[in-house]
Short mmCIF file of C-alpha atoms and ligand atoms in Angstrom, two decimals:
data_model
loop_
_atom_site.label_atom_id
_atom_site.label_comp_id
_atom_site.label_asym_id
_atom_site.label_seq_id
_atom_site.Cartn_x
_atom_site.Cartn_y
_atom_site.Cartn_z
CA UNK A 1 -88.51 15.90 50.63
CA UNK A 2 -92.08 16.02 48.62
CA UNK A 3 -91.43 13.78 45.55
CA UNK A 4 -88.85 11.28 47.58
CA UNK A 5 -90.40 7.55 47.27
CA UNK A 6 -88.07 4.72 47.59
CA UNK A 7 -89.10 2.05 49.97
CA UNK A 8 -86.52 2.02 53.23
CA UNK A 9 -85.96 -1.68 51.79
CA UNK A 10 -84.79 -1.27 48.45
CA UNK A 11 -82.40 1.66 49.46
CA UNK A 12 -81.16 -0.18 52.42
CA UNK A 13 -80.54 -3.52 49.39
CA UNK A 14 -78.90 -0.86 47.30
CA UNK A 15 -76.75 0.91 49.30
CA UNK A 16 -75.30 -2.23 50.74
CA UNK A 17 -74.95 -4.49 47.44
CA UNK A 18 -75.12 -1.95 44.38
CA UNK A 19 -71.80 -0.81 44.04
CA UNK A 20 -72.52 2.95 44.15
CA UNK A 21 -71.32 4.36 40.48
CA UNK A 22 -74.82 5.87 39.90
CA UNK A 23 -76.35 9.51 41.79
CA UNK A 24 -79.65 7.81 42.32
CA UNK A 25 -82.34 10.18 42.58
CA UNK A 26 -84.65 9.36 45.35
CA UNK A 27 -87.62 7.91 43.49
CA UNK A 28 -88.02 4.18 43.41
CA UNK A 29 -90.20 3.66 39.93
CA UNK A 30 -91.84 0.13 39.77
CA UNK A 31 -94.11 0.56 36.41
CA UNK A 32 -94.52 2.79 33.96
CA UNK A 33 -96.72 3.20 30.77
CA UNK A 34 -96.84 5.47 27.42
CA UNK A 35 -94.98 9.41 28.74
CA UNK A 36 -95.13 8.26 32.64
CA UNK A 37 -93.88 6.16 35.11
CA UNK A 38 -95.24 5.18 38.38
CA UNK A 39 -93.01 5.35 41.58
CA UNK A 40 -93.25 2.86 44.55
CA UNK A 41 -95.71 5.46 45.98
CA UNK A 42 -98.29 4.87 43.72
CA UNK A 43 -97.75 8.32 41.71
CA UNK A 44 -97.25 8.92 38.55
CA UNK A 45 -94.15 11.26 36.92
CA UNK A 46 -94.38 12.77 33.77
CA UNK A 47 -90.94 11.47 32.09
CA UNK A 48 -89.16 13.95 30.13
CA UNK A 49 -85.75 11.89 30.66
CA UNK A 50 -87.09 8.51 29.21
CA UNK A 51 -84.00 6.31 29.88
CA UNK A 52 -81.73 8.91 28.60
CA UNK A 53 -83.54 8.69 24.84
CA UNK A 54 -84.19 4.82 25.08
CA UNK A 55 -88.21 4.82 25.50
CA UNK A 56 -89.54 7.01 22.31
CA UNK A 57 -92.07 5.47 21.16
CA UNK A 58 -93.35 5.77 25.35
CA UNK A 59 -92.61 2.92 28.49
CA UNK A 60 -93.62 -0.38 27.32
CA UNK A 61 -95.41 0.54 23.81
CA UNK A 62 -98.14 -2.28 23.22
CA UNK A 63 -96.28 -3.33 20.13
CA UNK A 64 -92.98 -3.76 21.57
CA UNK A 65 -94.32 -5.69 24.37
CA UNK A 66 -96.52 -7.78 22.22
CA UNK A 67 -93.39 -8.38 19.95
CA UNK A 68 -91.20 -9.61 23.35
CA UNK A 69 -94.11 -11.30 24.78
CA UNK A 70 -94.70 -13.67 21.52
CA UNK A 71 -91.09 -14.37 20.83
CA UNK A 72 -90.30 -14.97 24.30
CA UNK A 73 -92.25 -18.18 24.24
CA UNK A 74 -91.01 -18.93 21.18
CA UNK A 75 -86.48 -18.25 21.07
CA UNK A 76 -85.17 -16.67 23.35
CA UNK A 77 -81.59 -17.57 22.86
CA UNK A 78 -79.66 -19.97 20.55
CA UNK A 79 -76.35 -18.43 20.12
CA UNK A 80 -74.86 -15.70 16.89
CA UNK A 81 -73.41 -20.18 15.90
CA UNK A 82 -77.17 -19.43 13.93
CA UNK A 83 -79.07 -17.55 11.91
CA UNK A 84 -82.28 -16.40 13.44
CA UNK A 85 -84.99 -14.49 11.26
CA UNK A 86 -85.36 -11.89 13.66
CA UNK A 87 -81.88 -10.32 13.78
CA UNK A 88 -81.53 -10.77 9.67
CA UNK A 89 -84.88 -8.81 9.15
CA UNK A 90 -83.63 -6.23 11.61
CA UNK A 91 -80.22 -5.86 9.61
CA UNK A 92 -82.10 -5.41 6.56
CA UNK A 93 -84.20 -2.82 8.21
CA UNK A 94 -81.43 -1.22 9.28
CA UNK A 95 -79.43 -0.97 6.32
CA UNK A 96 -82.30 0.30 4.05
CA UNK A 97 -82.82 2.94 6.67
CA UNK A 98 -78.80 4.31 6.25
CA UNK A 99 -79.06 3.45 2.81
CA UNK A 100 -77.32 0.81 2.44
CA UNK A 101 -74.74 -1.19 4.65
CA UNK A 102 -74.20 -4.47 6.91
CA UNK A 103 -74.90 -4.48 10.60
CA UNK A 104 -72.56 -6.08 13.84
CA UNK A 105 -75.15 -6.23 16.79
CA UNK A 106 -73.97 -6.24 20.46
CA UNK A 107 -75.97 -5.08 23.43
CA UNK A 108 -75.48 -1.35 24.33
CA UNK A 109 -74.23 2.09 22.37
CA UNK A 110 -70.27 1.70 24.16
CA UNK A 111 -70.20 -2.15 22.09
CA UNK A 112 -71.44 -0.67 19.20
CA UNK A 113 -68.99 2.18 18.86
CA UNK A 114 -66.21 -0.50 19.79
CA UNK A 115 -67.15 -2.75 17.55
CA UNK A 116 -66.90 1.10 15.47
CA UNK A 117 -63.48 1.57 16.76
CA UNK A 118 -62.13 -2.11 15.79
CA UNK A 119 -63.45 -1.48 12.00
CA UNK A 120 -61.40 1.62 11.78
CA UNK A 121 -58.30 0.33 13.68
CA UNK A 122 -58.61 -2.75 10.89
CA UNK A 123 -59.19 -0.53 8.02
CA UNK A 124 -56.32 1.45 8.73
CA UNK A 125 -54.05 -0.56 9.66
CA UNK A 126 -51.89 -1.80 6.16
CA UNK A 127 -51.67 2.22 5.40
CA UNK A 128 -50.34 3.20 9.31
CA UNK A 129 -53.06 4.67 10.37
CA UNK A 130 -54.26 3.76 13.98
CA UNK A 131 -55.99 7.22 15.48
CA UNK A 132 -59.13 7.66 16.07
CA UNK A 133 -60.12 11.54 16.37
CA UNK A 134 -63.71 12.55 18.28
CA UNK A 135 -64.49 15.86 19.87
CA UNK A 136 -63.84 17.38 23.08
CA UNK A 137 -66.93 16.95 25.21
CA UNK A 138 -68.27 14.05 23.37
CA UNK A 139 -69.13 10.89 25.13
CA UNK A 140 -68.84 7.52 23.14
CA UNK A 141 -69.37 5.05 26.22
CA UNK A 142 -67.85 3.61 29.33
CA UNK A 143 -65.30 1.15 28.20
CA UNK A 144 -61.69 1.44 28.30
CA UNK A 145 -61.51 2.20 24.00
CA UNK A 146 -64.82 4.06 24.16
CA UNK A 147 -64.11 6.54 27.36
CA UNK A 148 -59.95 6.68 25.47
CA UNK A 149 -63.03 8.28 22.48
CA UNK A 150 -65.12 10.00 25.03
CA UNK A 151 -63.18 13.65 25.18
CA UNK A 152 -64.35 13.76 28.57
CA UNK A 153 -60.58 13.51 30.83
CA UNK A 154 -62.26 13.95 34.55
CA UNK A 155 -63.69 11.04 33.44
CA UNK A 156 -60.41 9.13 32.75
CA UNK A 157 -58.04 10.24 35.60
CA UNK A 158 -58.77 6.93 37.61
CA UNK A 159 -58.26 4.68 34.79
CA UNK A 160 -55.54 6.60 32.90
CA UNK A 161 -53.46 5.70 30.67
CA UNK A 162 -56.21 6.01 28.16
CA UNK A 163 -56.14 3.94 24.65
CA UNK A 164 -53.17 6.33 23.04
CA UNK A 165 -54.82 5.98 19.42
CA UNK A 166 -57.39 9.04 20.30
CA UNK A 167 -56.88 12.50 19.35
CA UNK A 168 -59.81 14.89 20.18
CA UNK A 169 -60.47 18.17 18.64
CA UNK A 170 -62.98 21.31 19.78
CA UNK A 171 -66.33 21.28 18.13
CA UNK A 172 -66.41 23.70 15.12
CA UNK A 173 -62.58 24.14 15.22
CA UNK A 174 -61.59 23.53 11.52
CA UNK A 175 -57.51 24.37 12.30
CA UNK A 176 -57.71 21.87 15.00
CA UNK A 177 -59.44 19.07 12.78
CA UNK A 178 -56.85 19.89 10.24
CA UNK A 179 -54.05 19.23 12.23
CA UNK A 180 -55.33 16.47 13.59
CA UNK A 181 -55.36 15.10 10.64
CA UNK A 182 -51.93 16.29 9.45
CA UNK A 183 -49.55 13.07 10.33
CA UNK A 184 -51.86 11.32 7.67
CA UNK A 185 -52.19 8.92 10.63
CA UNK A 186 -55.99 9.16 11.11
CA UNK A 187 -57.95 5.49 10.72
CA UNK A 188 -61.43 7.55 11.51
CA UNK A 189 -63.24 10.62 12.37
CA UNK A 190 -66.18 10.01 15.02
CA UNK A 191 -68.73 12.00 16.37
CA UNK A 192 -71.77 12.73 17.27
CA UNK A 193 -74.24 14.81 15.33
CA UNK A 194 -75.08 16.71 18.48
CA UNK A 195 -73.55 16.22 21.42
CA UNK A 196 -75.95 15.03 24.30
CA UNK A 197 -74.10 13.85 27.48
CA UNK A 198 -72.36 17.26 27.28
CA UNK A 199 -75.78 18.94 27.21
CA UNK A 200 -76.71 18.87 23.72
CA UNK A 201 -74.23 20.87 22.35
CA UNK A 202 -75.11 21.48 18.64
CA UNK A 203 -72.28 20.77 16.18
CA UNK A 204 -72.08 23.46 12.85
CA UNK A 205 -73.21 21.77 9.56
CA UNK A 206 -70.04 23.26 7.92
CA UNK A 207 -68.29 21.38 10.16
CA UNK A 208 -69.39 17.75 9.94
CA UNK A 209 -69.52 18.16 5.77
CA UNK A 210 -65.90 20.04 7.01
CA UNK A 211 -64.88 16.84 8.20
CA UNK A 212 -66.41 14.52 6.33
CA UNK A 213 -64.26 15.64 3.23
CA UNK A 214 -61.32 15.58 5.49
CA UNK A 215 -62.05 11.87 5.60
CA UNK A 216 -62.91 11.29 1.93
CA UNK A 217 -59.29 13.04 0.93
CA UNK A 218 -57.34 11.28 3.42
CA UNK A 219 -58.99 7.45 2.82
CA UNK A 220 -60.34 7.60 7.02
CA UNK A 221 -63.90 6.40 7.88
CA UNK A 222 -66.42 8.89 8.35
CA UNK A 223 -68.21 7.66 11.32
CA UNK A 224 -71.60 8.99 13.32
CA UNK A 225 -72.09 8.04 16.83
CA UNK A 226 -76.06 8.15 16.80
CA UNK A 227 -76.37 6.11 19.48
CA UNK A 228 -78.17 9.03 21.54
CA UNK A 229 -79.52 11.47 18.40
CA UNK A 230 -80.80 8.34 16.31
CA UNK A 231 -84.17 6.72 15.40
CA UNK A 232 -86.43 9.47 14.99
CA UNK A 233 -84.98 12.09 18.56
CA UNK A 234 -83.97 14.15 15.78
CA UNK A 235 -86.74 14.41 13.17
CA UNK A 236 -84.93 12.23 11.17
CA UNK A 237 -84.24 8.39 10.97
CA UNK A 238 -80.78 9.69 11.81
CA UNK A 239 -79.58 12.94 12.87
CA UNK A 240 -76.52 13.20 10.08
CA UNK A 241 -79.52 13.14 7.09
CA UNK A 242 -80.63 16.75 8.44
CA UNK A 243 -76.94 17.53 7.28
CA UNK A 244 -77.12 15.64 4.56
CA UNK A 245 -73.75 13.74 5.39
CA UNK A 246 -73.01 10.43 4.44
CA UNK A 247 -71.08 8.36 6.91
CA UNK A 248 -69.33 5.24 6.58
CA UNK A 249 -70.09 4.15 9.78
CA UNK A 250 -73.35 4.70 12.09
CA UNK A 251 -73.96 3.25 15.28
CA UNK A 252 -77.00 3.37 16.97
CA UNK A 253 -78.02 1.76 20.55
CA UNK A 254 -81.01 2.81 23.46
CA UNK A 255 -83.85 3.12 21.41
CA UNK A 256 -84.10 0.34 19.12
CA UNK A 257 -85.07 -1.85 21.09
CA UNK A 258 -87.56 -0.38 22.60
CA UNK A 259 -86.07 -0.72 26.17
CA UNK A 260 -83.79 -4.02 25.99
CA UNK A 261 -80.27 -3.46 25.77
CA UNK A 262 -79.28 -3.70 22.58
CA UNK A 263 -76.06 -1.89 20.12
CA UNK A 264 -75.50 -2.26 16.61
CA UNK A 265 -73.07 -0.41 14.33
CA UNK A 266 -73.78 -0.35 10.35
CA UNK A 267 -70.79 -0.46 8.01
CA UNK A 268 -71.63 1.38 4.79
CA UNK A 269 -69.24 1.92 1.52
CA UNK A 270 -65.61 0.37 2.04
CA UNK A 271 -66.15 0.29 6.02
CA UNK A 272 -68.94 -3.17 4.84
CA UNK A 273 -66.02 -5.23 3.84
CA UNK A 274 -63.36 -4.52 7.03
CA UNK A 275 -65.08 -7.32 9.63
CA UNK A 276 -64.68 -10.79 8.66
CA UNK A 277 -64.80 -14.32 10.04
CA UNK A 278 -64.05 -14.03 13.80
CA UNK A 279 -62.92 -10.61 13.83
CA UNK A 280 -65.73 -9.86 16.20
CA UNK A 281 -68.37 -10.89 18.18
CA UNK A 282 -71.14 -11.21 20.58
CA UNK A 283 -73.05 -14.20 22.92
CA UNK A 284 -76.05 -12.00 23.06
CA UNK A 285 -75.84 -9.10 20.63
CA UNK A 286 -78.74 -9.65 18.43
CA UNK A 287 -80.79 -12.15 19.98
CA UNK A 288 -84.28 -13.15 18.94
CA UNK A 289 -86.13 -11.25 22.26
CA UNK A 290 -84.25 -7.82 21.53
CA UNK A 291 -84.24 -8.06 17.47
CA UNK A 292 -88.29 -8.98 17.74
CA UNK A 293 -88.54 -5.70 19.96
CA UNK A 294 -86.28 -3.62 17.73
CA UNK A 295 -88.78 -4.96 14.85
CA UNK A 296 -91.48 -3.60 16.30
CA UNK A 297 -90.01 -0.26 16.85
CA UNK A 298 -88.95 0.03 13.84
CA UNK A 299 -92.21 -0.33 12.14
CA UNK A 300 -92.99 2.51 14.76
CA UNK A 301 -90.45 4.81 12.99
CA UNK A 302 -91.74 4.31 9.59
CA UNK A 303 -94.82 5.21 10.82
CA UNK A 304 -96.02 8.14 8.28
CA UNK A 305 -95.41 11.97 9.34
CA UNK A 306 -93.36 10.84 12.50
CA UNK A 307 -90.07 13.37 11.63
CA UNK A 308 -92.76 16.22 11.15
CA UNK A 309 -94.29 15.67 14.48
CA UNK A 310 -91.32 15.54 16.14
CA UNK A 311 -90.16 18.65 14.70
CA UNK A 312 -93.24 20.35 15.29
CA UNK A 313 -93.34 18.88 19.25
CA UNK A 314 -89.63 20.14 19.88
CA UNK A 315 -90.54 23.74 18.32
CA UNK A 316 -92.97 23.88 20.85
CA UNK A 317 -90.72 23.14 23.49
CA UNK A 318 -88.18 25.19 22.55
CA UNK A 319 -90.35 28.01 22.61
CA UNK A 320 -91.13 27.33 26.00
CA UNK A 321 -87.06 27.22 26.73
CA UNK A 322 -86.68 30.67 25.01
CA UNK A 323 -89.40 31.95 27.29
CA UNK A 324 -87.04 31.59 30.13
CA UNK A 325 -84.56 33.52 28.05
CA UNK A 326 -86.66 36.20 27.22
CA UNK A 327 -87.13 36.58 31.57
CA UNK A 328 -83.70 36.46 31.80
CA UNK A 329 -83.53 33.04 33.85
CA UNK A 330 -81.82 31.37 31.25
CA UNK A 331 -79.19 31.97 28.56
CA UNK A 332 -78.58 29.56 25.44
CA UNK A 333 -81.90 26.99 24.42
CA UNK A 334 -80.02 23.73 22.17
CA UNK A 335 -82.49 21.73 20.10
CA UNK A 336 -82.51 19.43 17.45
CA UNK A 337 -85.92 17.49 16.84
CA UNK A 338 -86.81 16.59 20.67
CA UNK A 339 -83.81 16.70 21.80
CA UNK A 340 -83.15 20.51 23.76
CA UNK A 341 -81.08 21.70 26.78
CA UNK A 342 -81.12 25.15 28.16
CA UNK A 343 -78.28 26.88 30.34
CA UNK A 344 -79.65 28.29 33.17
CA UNK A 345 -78.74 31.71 34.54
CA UNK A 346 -79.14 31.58 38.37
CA UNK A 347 -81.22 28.02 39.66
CA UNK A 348 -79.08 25.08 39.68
CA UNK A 349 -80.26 22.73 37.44
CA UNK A 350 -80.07 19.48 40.34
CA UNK A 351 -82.07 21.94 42.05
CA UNK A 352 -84.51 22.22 39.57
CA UNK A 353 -84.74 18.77 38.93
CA UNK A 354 -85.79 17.99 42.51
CA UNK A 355 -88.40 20.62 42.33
CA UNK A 356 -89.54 18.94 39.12
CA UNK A 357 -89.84 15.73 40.96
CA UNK A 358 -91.64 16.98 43.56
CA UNK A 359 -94.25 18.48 40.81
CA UNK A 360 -94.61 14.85 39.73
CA UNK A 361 -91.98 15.37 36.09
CA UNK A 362 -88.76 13.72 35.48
CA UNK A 363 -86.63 15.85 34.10
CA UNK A 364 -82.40 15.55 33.53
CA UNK A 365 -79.56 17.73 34.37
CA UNK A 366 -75.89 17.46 32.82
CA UNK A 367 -74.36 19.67 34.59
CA UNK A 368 -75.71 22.28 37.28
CA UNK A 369 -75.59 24.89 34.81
CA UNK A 370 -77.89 22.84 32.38
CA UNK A 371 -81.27 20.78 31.96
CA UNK A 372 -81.52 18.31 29.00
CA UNK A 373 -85.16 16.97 27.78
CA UNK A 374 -85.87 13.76 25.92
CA UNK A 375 -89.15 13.48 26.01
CA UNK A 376 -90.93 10.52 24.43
CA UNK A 377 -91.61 11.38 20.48
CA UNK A 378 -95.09 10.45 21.35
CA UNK A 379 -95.40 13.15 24.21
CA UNK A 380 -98.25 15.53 23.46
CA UNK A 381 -98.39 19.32 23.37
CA UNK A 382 -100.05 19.30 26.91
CA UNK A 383 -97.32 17.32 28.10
CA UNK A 384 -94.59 19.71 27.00
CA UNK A 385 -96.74 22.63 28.12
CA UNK A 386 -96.93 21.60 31.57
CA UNK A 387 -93.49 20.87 31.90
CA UNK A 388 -93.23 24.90 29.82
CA UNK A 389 -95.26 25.78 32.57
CA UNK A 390 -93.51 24.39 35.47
CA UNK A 391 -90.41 25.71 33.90
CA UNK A 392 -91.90 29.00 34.04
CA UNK A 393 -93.58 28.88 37.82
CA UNK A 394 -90.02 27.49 39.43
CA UNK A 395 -87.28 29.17 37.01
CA UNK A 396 -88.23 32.48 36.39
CA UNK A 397 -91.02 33.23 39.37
CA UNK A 398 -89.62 31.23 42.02
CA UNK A 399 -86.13 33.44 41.09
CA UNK A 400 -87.76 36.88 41.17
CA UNK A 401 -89.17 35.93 44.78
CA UNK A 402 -85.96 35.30 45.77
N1 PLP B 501 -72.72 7.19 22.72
C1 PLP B 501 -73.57 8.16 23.06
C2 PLP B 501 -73.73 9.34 22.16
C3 PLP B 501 -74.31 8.08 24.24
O1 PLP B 501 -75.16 9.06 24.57
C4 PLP B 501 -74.15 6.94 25.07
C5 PLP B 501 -74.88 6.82 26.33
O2 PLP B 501 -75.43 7.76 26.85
C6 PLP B 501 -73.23 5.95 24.68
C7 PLP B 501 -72.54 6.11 23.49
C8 PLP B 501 -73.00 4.74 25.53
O3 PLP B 501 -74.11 3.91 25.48
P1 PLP B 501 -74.31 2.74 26.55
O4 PLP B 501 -74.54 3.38 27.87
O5 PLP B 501 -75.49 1.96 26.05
O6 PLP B 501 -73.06 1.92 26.53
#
């Protein structure tokens, strides 16, 4: 179809070696720069999926690749046996942004909430208490303690039995968080501030301060998967400040490093002191390359007035989403900062995407009731209008043809 460009090579080297875990969309992308990338074809896509929330600051931001570029020739590896200035400086950085805390750095958002779900098994341990309760429909990662988190069973049944420490409760259900919590066996609360992989489901303030005092009266860790709504997606440094929370534990992944893998979970209040010598570790978690280019993104993020653009960027885009509503094509619009979803009424949201693709935008879909956007935080307003726009041509006029 219009929009398909992957050369007969490459898929023939993929199907045949890749094992095939991934629904590849047909578009072979072999550059990319600031809100686009460039397929094999030579055109360029307007990317309103960026990685899944890992390029923000835009595909290989002159700083971050400046950053990589000069400490590439300089470390690239020498082992966690050493202290490098790099991944101290980022720790700092880190830690003044939660307001306070140490950091554990491995290399993607499942090894940070592991290393997440080892602090809380640790802290909890002397007092009996080993679970672990996240929602229903959240997604902590893809490893066997992090998809036991993930409340997500169609994703277990091949792997079953899941980790047995895990307990998950419905978002905004207060009884069921209660009684979770009723054995006095809970090590940790975790969550997400809004749920992403599940299509940005929004999660009630009353209910993360609800259970974050469940955790304060019953001595478990308060912890905030932000390894999705994190670093600025949210119009905040992290999404639990809009709510004013105050986690023990925060882990954040994708974007810091502007691109290179990279995890890293931050241990605030009694959850600092849990980890010790050789509790846990990493070869590559924190490494010079990926700390430089997590340096460099941060100073992005403290950039002055970022939150408010952000904020003002994903109004915009949400009023493009409730435009659909308004036609009738779609029925709820999600958002926090510039990170939105809308439930579609009649398209199917694959189908959408393909006709998205074949406009020359990248967009996502998490289910084929639902499209999720996560733009770059440096998209601008004609950006998000064209893909308003599209929205608009395809969703609601294509529909009334029909
Ligand atoms: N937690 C959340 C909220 C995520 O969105 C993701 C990935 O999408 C993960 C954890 C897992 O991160 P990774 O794929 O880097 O292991």
């Amino acid at each position: 179809m219009v929009g398909d460009s992957v050369s007969a090579y490459v898929k023939e080297l993929d199907d045949r070696y890749v094992l095939p875990t991934y629904r590849r969309q047909p578009l072979e992308i072999v550059g990319a720069e600031g809100t686009e990338v460039v397929g094999s074809d030579g055109r360029r896509y307007l990317d309103f999926v960026n990685g899944l929330s890992v390029s923000n600051f835009g595909h290989c931001h002159p700083a971050v690749v400046e950053a990589v570029r000069e400490q590439v020739g300089r470390l690239i590896h020498c082992s966690n046996l050493y202290y490098t200035a790099p991944q101290a400086e980022v720790a700092r950085r880190l830690s003044q942004m939660a307001g306070g805390g140490r950091v554990f750095f491995g290399n993607s958002g499942a090894e940070a909430n592991e290393a997440a779900i080892k602090i809380a098994r640790k802290h909890g341990r002397d007092k009996g208490k080993m679970v672990v309760v996240t929602l229903e429909g959240s997604f902590h990662g893809r490893t066997m303690a992090t998809l036991s988190a993930t409340g997500q069973p169609d994703k277990m049944i091949d792997f079953a039995p899941a980790l047995q420490t895990f307990r998950h409760v419905a978002i905004d259900d207060e009884a069921a968080l209660t009684d979770a919590f009723r054995k006095g066996d809970v090590a940790a609360l975790l969550l997400e501030p809004v749920a992403g992989e599940s299509g940005v489901q929004l999660i009630s303030e009353s209910f993360l301060r609800f259970g974050q005092s469940l955790c304060r009266d019953t001595g478990a860790l308060f912890m905030v998967d932000e390894v999705q709504t994190g670093l600025g997606r949210c119009g905040a440094a992290f999404a639990y400040q809009r709510f004013g929370l105050e986690p023990d534990v925060i882990t954040v992944a994708k974007s810091l490093a502007g691109g290179l893998p990279i995890g890293a979970v931050i241990a605030r209040n009694e959850a600092e002191g849990v980890l010790g010598l050789g509790d846990h570790g990493s070869t590559f978690g924190g490494g010079p390359v990926v700390a430089a280019a997590a340096l460099a993104v941060l100073n992005l993020i403290a950039a002055d007035g970022l939150f408010e653009t952000v904020e003002t960027l994903g109004a915009r885009l949400e009023s493009w989403l409730h435009e659909l509503t308004l036609a009738g094509a779609a029925g709820d619009v999600r958002r926090l900062g510039l990170m939105a979803a809308v439930d579609l009424n009649s398209k199917d949201a694959h189908a959408v995407v393909d006709a998205a693709r074949a406009e020359g935008i990248l967009l996502n879909a998490t289910s084929s009731d639902t499209l999720r956007m996560l733009p770059a935080l440096i998209v601008s307003e004609e950006e998000i209008d064209r893909v308003g726009r599209f929205l608009i041509r395809y969703v609601v006029e294509e529909s009334e043809k029909s």
